[in-house]
mmCIF file of C-alpha atoms and ligand atoms in Angstrom:
data_model
loop_
_atom_site.group_PDB
_atom_site.id
_atom_site.type_symbol
_atom_site.label_atom_id
_atom_site.label_comp_id
_atom_site.label_asym_id
_atom_site.label_seq_id
_atom_site.Cartn_x
_atom_site.Cartn_y
_atom_site.Cartn_z
ATOM 1 C CA UNK A 1 126.807 172.660 73.080
ATOM 2 C CA UNK A 2 127.931 176.177 73.975
ATOM 3 C CA UNK A 3 129.204 178.106 70.959
ATOM 4 C CA UNK A 4 131.960 180.625 71.709
ATOM 5 C CA UNK A 5 132.140 184.145 70.350
ATOM 6 C CA UNK A 6 135.644 184.610 68.912
ATOM 7 C CA UNK A 7 137.541 187.892 69.076
ATOM 8 C CA UNK A 8 137.122 188.297 65.319
ATOM 9 C CA UNK A 9 133.345 187.734 65.535
ATOM 10 C CA UNK A 10 133.099 190.140 68.478
ATOM 11 C CA UNK A 11 134.850 192.808 66.371
ATOM 12 C CA UNK A 12 132.346 192.309 63.544
ATOM 13 C CA UNK A 13 129.382 192.838 65.910
ATOM 14 C CA UNK A 14 131.155 195.689 67.666
ATOM 15 C CA UNK A 15 131.587 197.556 64.357
ATOM 16 C CA UNK A 16 128.023 196.852 63.257
ATOM 17 C CA UNK A 17 126.559 197.978 66.605
ATOM 18 C CA UNK A 18 128.602 201.165 66.510
ATOM 19 C CA UNK A 19 127.650 201.915 62.901
ATOM 20 C CA UNK A 20 123.941 201.290 63.425
ATOM 21 C CA UNK A 21 123.267 202.479 66.960
ATOM 22 C CA UNK A 22 126.305 204.558 67.956
ATOM 23 C CA UNK A 23 126.863 202.265 70.941
ATOM 24 C CA UNK A 24 130.569 201.835 71.721
ATOM 25 C CA UNK A 25 131.312 198.439 73.255
ATOM 26 C CA UNK A 26 134.569 198.074 75.138
ATOM 27 C CA UNK A 27 136.676 194.934 74.683
ATOM 28 C CA UNK A 28 135.503 193.843 78.150
ATOM 29 C CA UNK A 29 131.963 193.343 76.820
ATOM 30 C CA UNK A 30 132.801 190.173 74.863
ATOM 31 C CA UNK A 31 131.231 187.845 77.471
ATOM 32 C CA UNK A 32 128.122 190.013 77.689
ATOM 33 C CA UNK A 33 127.658 190.049 73.903
ATOM 34 C CA UNK A 34 128.176 186.280 73.779
ATOM 35 C CA UNK A 35 125.531 185.643 76.428
ATOM 36 C CA UNK A 36 123.030 188.116 74.922
ATOM 37 C CA UNK A 37 123.357 186.677 71.367
ATOM 38 C CA UNK A 38 123.696 183.004 72.245
ATOM 39 C CA UNK A 39 119.924 182.352 72.461
ATOM 40 C CA UNK A 40 119.502 183.840 69.011
ATOM 41 C CA UNK A 41 122.202 181.609 67.481
ATOM 42 C CA UNK A 42 120.430 178.607 69.021
ATOM 43 C CA UNK A 43 116.947 179.701 67.924
ATOM 44 C CA UNK A 44 118.090 180.015 64.304
ATOM 45 C CA UNK A 45 120.005 176.699 64.627
ATOM 46 C CA UNK A 46 123.218 178.321 63.432
ATOM 47 C CA UNK A 47 126.711 176.940 63.966
ATOM 48 C CA UNK A 48 128.570 180.136 64.785
ATOM 49 C CA UNK A 49 128.242 183.811 65.673
ATOM 50 C CA UNK A 50 129.718 184.601 62.252
ATOM 51 C CA UNK A 51 126.617 183.012 60.701
ATOM 52 C CA UNK A 52 124.422 185.168 62.929
ATOM 53 C CA UNK A 53 126.360 188.258 61.845
ATOM 54 C CA UNK A 54 125.855 187.328 58.179
ATOM 55 C CA UNK A 55 122.174 186.681 58.847
ATOM 56 C CA UNK A 56 121.673 190.137 60.382
ATOM 57 C CA UNK A 57 123.600 191.905 57.611
ATOM 58 C CA UNK A 58 121.566 190.074 54.955
ATOM 59 C CA UNK A 59 118.291 190.898 56.761
ATOM 60 C CA UNK A 60 118.584 194.523 57.910
ATOM 61 C CA UNK A 61 115.033 194.506 59.310
ATOM 62 C CA UNK A 62 116.448 192.193 62.002
ATOM 63 C CA UNK A 63 118.724 194.972 63.252
ATOM 64 C CA UNK A 64 115.934 195.842 65.698
ATOM 65 C CA UNK A 65 116.435 192.428 67.294
ATOM 66 C CA UNK A 66 120.138 193.143 67.598
ATOM 67 C CA UNK A 67 119.244 196.423 69.313
ATOM 68 C CA UNK A 68 116.883 194.548 71.653
ATOM 69 C CA UNK A 69 119.589 192.019 72.500
ATOM 70 C CA UNK A 70 122.401 194.465 73.071
ATOM 71 C CA UNK A 71 120.856 197.438 74.865
ATOM 72 C CA UNK A 72 120.839 197.872 78.625
ATOM 73 C CA UNK A 73 117.404 198.956 79.734
ATOM 74 C CA UNK A 74 117.782 199.528 83.476
ATOM 75 C CA UNK A 75 115.402 202.234 84.617
ATOM 76 C CA UNK A 76 113.043 203.097 87.456
ATOM 77 C CA UNK A 77 110.222 205.410 88.494
ATOM 78 C CA UNK A 78 111.265 208.835 89.836
ATOM 79 C CA UNK A 79 114.932 208.203 88.957
ATOM 80 C CA UNK A 80 117.306 211.172 89.561
ATOM 81 C CA UNK A 81 115.309 212.567 92.503
ATOM 82 C CA UNK A 82 116.971 216.008 92.529
ATOM 83 C CA UNK A 83 115.623 216.741 89.037
ATOM 84 C CA UNK A 84 112.016 216.287 90.145
ATOM 85 C CA UNK A 85 112.598 218.599 93.085
ATOM 86 C CA UNK A 86 113.971 221.206 90.672
ATOM 87 C CA UNK A 87 111.121 220.799 88.160
ATOM 88 C CA UNK A 88 108.454 221.176 90.826
ATOM 89 C CA UNK A 89 109.232 224.924 90.909
ATOM 90 C CA UNK A 90 110.592 225.378 87.367
ATOM 91 C CA UNK A 91 107.530 224.140 85.471
ATOM 92 C CA UNK A 92 104.829 226.257 87.176
ATOM 93 C CA UNK A 93 107.147 229.295 87.128
ATOM 94 C CA UNK A 94 107.997 229.079 83.421
ATOM 95 C CA UNK A 95 104.957 227.577 81.758
ATOM 96 C CA UNK A 96 101.903 228.652 83.800
ATOM 97 C CA UNK A 97 101.373 231.724 81.614
ATOM 98 C CA UNK A 98 100.901 229.620 78.449
ATOM 99 C CA UNK A 99 99.850 226.354 80.098
ATOM 100 C CA UNK A 100 101.578 224.624 77.200
ATOM 101 C CA UNK A 101 104.523 222.265 77.513
ATOM 102 C CA UNK A 102 106.233 219.845 75.153
ATOM 103 C CA UNK A 103 108.351 217.051 76.638
ATOM 104 C CA UNK A 104 110.517 214.329 75.120
ATOM 105 C CA UNK A 105 111.715 211.244 76.958
ATOM 106 C CA UNK A 106 114.442 210.399 74.452
ATOM 107 C CA UNK A 107 115.507 206.934 75.648
ATOM 108 C CA UNK A 108 112.395 205.892 77.516
ATOM 109 C CA UNK A 109 113.236 202.204 77.988
ATOM 110 C CA UNK A 110 110.281 200.300 79.510
ATOM 111 C CA UNK A 111 108.302 203.470 80.219
ATOM 112 C CA UNK A 112 109.056 204.325 83.842
ATOM 113 C CA UNK A 113 110.525 207.703 82.808
ATOM 114 C CA UNK A 114 107.590 209.036 80.703
ATOM 115 C CA UNK A 115 105.026 207.645 83.174
ATOM 116 C CA UNK A 116 106.888 209.389 85.991
ATOM 117 C CA UNK A 117 106.689 212.630 83.981
ATOM 118 C CA UNK A 118 102.927 212.202 83.485
ATOM 119 C CA UNK A 119 102.328 211.325 87.155
ATOM 120 C CA UNK A 120 104.539 214.166 88.333
ATOM 121 C CA UNK A 121 102.680 216.729 86.186
ATOM 122 C CA UNK A 122 99.367 215.525 87.592
ATOM 123 C CA UNK A 123 100.743 215.972 91.096
ATOM 124 C CA UNK A 124 102.228 219.458 90.660
ATOM 125 C CA UNK A 125 99.558 220.996 88.387
ATOM 126 C CA UNK A 126 96.180 221.015 90.138
ATOM 127 C CA UNK A 127 94.591 222.522 86.987
ATOM 128 C CA UNK A 128 96.264 220.031 84.604
ATOM 129 C CA UNK A 129 93.018 219.553 82.643
ATOM 130 C CA UNK A 130 93.353 223.086 81.280
ATOM 131 C CA UNK A 131 96.998 222.528 80.167
ATOM 132 C CA UNK A 132 98.134 221.591 76.671
ATOM 133 C CA UNK A 133 100.700 218.854 77.392
ATOM 134 C CA UNK A 134 102.367 216.483 74.966
ATOM 135 C CA UNK A 135 104.875 213.825 76.021
ATOM 136 C CA UNK A 136 106.798 211.992 73.322
ATOM 137 C CA UNK A 137 108.612 208.840 74.479
ATOM 138 C CA UNK A 138 111.084 207.115 72.161
ATOM 139 C CA UNK A 139 113.632 204.337 72.270
ATOM 140 C CA UNK A 140 115.735 202.325 69.858
ATOM 141 C CA UNK A 141 114.561 198.963 71.170
ATOM 142 C CA UNK A 142 111.158 197.746 69.991
ATOM 143 C CA UNK A 143 111.013 195.221 72.820
ATOM 144 C CA UNK A 144 111.173 197.908 75.525
ATOM 145 C CA UNK A 145 108.669 200.070 73.640
ATOM 146 C CA UNK A 146 106.205 197.181 73.581
ATOM 147 C CA UNK A 147 106.507 196.861 77.372
ATOM 148 C CA UNK A 148 106.296 200.623 77.837
ATOM 149 C CA UNK A 149 103.058 200.866 75.841
ATOM 150 C CA UNK A 150 101.548 198.052 77.885
ATOM 151 C CA UNK A 151 102.485 199.826 81.121
ATOM 152 C CA UNK A 152 102.375 196.715 83.296
ATOM 153 C CA UNK A 153 104.866 196.590 86.177
ATOM 154 C CA UNK A 154 105.755 193.936 88.709
ATOM 155 C CA UNK A 155 105.482 194.733 92.412
ATOM 156 C CA UNK A 156 109.282 194.707 92.652
ATOM 157 C CA UNK A 157 109.488 197.493 90.014
ATOM 158 C CA UNK A 158 107.150 199.553 92.178
ATOM 159 C CA UNK A 159 109.089 199.296 95.417
ATOM 160 C CA UNK A 160 109.376 202.795 96.828
ATOM 161 C CA UNK A 161 106.328 204.079 94.916
ATOM 162 C CA UNK A 162 104.253 206.002 97.480
ATOM 163 C CA UNK A 163 100.986 204.198 98.236
ATOM 164 C CA UNK A 164 99.038 207.343 97.418
ATOM 165 C CA UNK A 165 100.449 207.392 93.844
ATOM 166 C CA UNK A 166 100.034 203.641 93.417
ATOM 167 C CA UNK A 167 96.324 203.889 94.264
ATOM 168 C CA UNK A 168 95.806 206.985 92.158
ATOM 169 C CA UNK A 169 97.603 206.036 88.924
ATOM 170 C CA UNK A 170 97.734 202.215 88.793
ATOM 171 C CA UNK A 171 95.194 199.397 88.643
ATOM 172 C CA UNK A 172 95.954 196.032 90.185
ATOM 173 C CA UNK A 173 96.349 193.695 87.221
ATOM 174 C CA UNK A 174 97.426 190.355 88.685
ATOM 175 C CA UNK A 175 98.649 188.977 91.988
ATOM 176 C CA UNK A 176 102.092 190.323 91.238
ATOM 177 C CA UNK A 177 101.539 193.283 88.915
ATOM 178 C CA UNK A 178 99.932 196.661 88.408
ATOM 179 C CA UNK A 179 99.028 198.470 85.200
ATOM 180 C CA UNK A 180 99.154 202.215 84.505
ATOM 181 C CA UNK A 181 95.764 203.933 84.193
ATOM 182 C CA UNK A 182 94.662 205.188 80.766
ATOM 183 C CA UNK A 183 94.586 208.728 82.094
ATOM 184 C CA UNK A 184 98.419 208.672 82.082
ATOM 185 C CA UNK A 185 98.831 206.418 79.046
ATOM 186 C CA UNK A 186 96.800 208.838 76.924
ATOM 187 C CA UNK A 187 99.257 211.647 77.638
ATOM 188 C CA UNK A 188 102.153 209.790 75.994
ATOM 189 C CA UNK A 189 103.004 209.011 72.391
ATOM 190 C CA UNK A 190 105.427 206.059 72.146
ATOM 191 C CA UNK A 191 107.572 205.797 69.003
ATOM 192 C CA UNK A 192 110.858 204.228 67.948
ATOM 193 C CA UNK A 193 113.715 206.634 67.292
ATOM 194 C CA UNK A 194 117.448 206.084 66.943
ATOM 195 C CA UNK A 195 119.216 208.978 68.664
ATOM 196 C CA UNK A 196 122.359 208.399 66.617
ATOM 197 C CA UNK A 197 121.119 207.620 63.110
ATOM 198 C CA UNK A 198 117.597 209.088 63.339
ATOM 199 C CA UNK A 199 116.399 211.980 61.179
ATOM 200 C CA UNK A 200 115.962 214.983 63.468
ATOM 201 C CA UNK A 201 114.066 216.835 60.723
ATOM 202 C CA UNK A 202 110.928 214.935 61.763
ATOM 203 C CA UNK A 203 110.756 217.205 64.829
ATOM 204 C CA UNK A 204 108.799 220.187 63.596
ATOM 205 C CA UNK A 205 108.378 222.144 66.853
ATOM 206 C CA UNK A 206 110.695 223.115 69.718
ATOM 207 C CA UNK A 207 110.683 220.962 72.833
ATOM 208 C CA UNK A 208 110.645 222.452 76.331
ATOM 209 C CA UNK A 209 112.081 219.581 78.349
ATOM 210 C CA UNK A 210 114.291 216.886 76.872
ATOM 211 C CA UNK A 211 115.044 213.947 79.137
ATOM 212 C CA UNK A 212 118.068 212.235 77.625
ATOM 213 C CA UNK A 213 119.170 210.316 80.669
ATOM 214 C CA UNK A 214 121.498 207.368 81.072
ATOM 215 C CA UNK A 215 121.958 206.704 77.372
ATOM 216 C CA UNK A 216 124.918 208.934 76.428
ATOM 217 C CA UNK A 217 127.145 206.724 78.558
ATOM 218 C CA UNK A 218 126.928 204.096 75.806
ATOM 219 C CA UNK A 219 128.218 206.491 73.127
ATOM 220 C CA UNK A 220 131.749 207.677 72.406
ATOM 221 C CA UNK A 221 132.747 211.356 72.662
ATOM 222 C CA UNK A 222 132.176 212.086 68.981
ATOM 223 C CA UNK A 223 128.672 210.571 69.009
ATOM 224 C CA UNK A 224 127.860 212.392 72.265
ATOM 225 C CA UNK A 225 128.845 215.712 70.695
ATOM 226 C CA UNK A 226 126.669 215.137 67.650
ATOM 227 C CA UNK A 227 123.748 214.079 69.846
ATOM 228 C CA UNK A 228 124.048 217.125 72.109
ATOM 229 C CA UNK A 229 124.148 219.381 69.061
ATOM 230 C CA UNK A 230 120.993 217.781 67.661
ATOM 231 C CA UNK A 231 119.223 218.110 71.009
ATOM 232 C CA UNK A 232 120.390 221.709 71.421
ATOM 233 C CA UNK A 233 118.754 222.617 68.104
ATOM 234 C CA UNK A 234 115.440 221.199 69.302
ATOM 235 C CA UNK A 235 115.227 222.770 72.774
ATOM 236 C CA UNK A 236 112.859 225.741 73.051
ATOM 237 C CA UNK A 237 114.319 229.101 74.091
ATOM 238 C CA UNK A 238 113.829 228.659 77.834
ATOM 239 C CA UNK A 239 113.876 224.868 77.727
ATOM 240 C CA UNK A 240 116.016 222.319 79.519
ATOM 241 C CA UNK A 241 118.126 219.286 78.778
ATOM 242 C CA UNK A 242 118.114 216.721 81.584
ATOM 243 C CA UNK A 243 120.806 214.043 81.627
ATOM 244 C CA UNK A 244 121.800 211.235 84.017
ATOM 245 C CA UNK A 245 123.826 212.125 87.120
ATOM 246 C CA UNK A 246 126.721 209.936 86.006
ATOM 247 C CA UNK A 247 126.874 211.742 82.652
ATOM 248 C CA UNK A 248 128.327 215.110 81.824
ATOM 249 C CA UNK A 249 128.237 217.541 78.957
ATOM 250 C CA UNK A 250 130.728 219.916 80.548
ATOM 251 C CA UNK A 251 133.135 221.254 77.899
ATOM 252 C CA UNK A 252 131.135 219.523 75.183
ATOM 253 C CA UNK A 253 128.828 222.404 74.379
ATOM 254 C CA UNK A 254 129.224 225.767 76.096
ATOM 255 C CA UNK A 255 125.929 226.961 74.622
ATOM 256 C CA UNK A 256 124.288 224.938 77.391
ATOM 257 C CA UNK A 257 124.601 226.219 80.957
ATOM 258 C CA UNK A 258 124.333 223.925 83.983
ATOM 259 C CA UNK A 259 121.619 225.357 86.239
ATOM 260 C CA UNK A 260 121.296 222.412 88.645
ATOM 261 C CA UNK A 261 123.027 219.012 88.867
ATOM 262 C CA UNK A 262 122.548 217.257 85.472
ATOM 263 C CA UNK A 263 120.168 219.983 84.226
ATOM 264 C CA UNK A 264 121.209 222.365 81.424
ATOM 265 C CA UNK A 265 119.578 225.443 79.905
ATOM 266 C CA UNK A 266 120.400 227.379 76.746
ATOM 267 C CA UNK A 267 122.867 230.211 77.404
ATOM 268 C CA UNK A 268 121.279 233.636 77.694
ATOM 269 C CA UNK A 269 118.011 232.660 79.378
HETATM 270 C C1 SAM B 1 119.684 202.633 80.730
HETATM 271 S S1 SAM B 1 118.267 202.948 79.755
HETATM 272 C C2 SAM B 1 117.825 204.547 80.350
HETATM 273 C C3 SAM B 1 116.336 204.702 80.543
HETATM 274 C C4 SAM B 1 115.858 206.034 81.135
HETATM 275 N N1 SAM B 1 116.203 207.145 80.282
HETATM 276 C C5 SAM B 1 116.414 206.260 82.502
HETATM 277 O O1 SAM B 1 117.268 207.116 82.715
HETATM 278 O O2 SAM B 1 115.989 205.540 83.426
HETATM 279 C C6 SAM B 1 119.027 203.300 78.185
HETATM 280 C C7 SAM B 1 118.046 203.210 77.015
HETATM 281 O O3 SAM B 1 118.663 203.793 75.864
HETATM 282 C C8 SAM B 1 118.233 203.087 74.731
HETATM 283 N N2 SAM B 1 119.180 203.347 73.614
HETATM 284 C C9 SAM B 1 120.457 202.878 73.461
HETATM 285 N N3 SAM B 1 120.987 203.333 72.317
HETATM 286 C C10 SAM B 1 120.039 204.115 71.730
HETATM 287 C C11 SAM B 1 119.983 204.863 70.518
HETATM 288 N N4 SAM B 1 121.022 204.894 69.664
HETATM 289 N N5 SAM B 1 118.832 205.541 70.233
HETATM 290 C C12 SAM B 1 117.770 205.505 71.079
HETATM 291 N N6 SAM B 1 117.763 204.819 72.248
HETATM 292 C C13 SAM B 1 118.883 204.141 72.563
HETATM 293 C C14 SAM B 1 118.217 201.642 75.193
HETATM 294 O O4 SAM B 1 117.390 200.844 74.370
HETATM 295 C C15 SAM B 1 117.702 201.778 76.629
HETATM 296 O O5 SAM B 1 116.316 201.565 76.706
#
């Protein structure tokens, strides 16, 4: 029997999801929430979504499962092509003198974004072995982080990946999948971090490039402002904030100057 999510139950989840993850669900998302949570109601043999809500509230460690169920994790390798074209000149120009760069993929989903960063750096820096590079990759959802750490991708996820890069950075794993080589995996530290409720004091050093792409769209204006302020405080003096092309921080923080489409730098540099 299909259990229906009532308007009242939807409101309870909506408030909880906003309070815990900062994600603002519009009223139109009721069908989506119902379909995403239905399997969970069934698995726990509950009679209603209200019972699931009570279960999650009584067992806060299960909030991670709510995050897994509710988040949208669409991503791809080399997403936002114009940003890579920009970085190809920006990185050697600004960091070759120190050969040190700190990068954060702040909503890394299933790993395509941080692995693209690692691959890209290998391609543009012929002397990469002499560089001091650290890539931190975080996400709210534990499920996507598990997949990201594994680094296994189906052929269909790799459509458009140049053959040269596929041969260089992946190993054929099964008939239908490839796995990222350790050389790239070892460059990345995967961790869970909630961009809305997380403690930004854990970041001890400035970060040169922050990729915070295609996640702000799920937050309301107030949450976006707080997030941008937190990110601003972390960016190194000549560093960049990279966002998704359908997002904007215009008028939200004039301390950040757009220097290319969806790329911002601290004012004065
Ligand atoms: C659409 S994906 C974007 C992935 C990648 N940045 C890209 O542009 O391809 C959005 C990711 O944001 C994560 N997310 C949503 N709310 C979050 C939060 N409050 N803190 C951290 N990550 C969050 C989701 O789990 C999801 O993996």
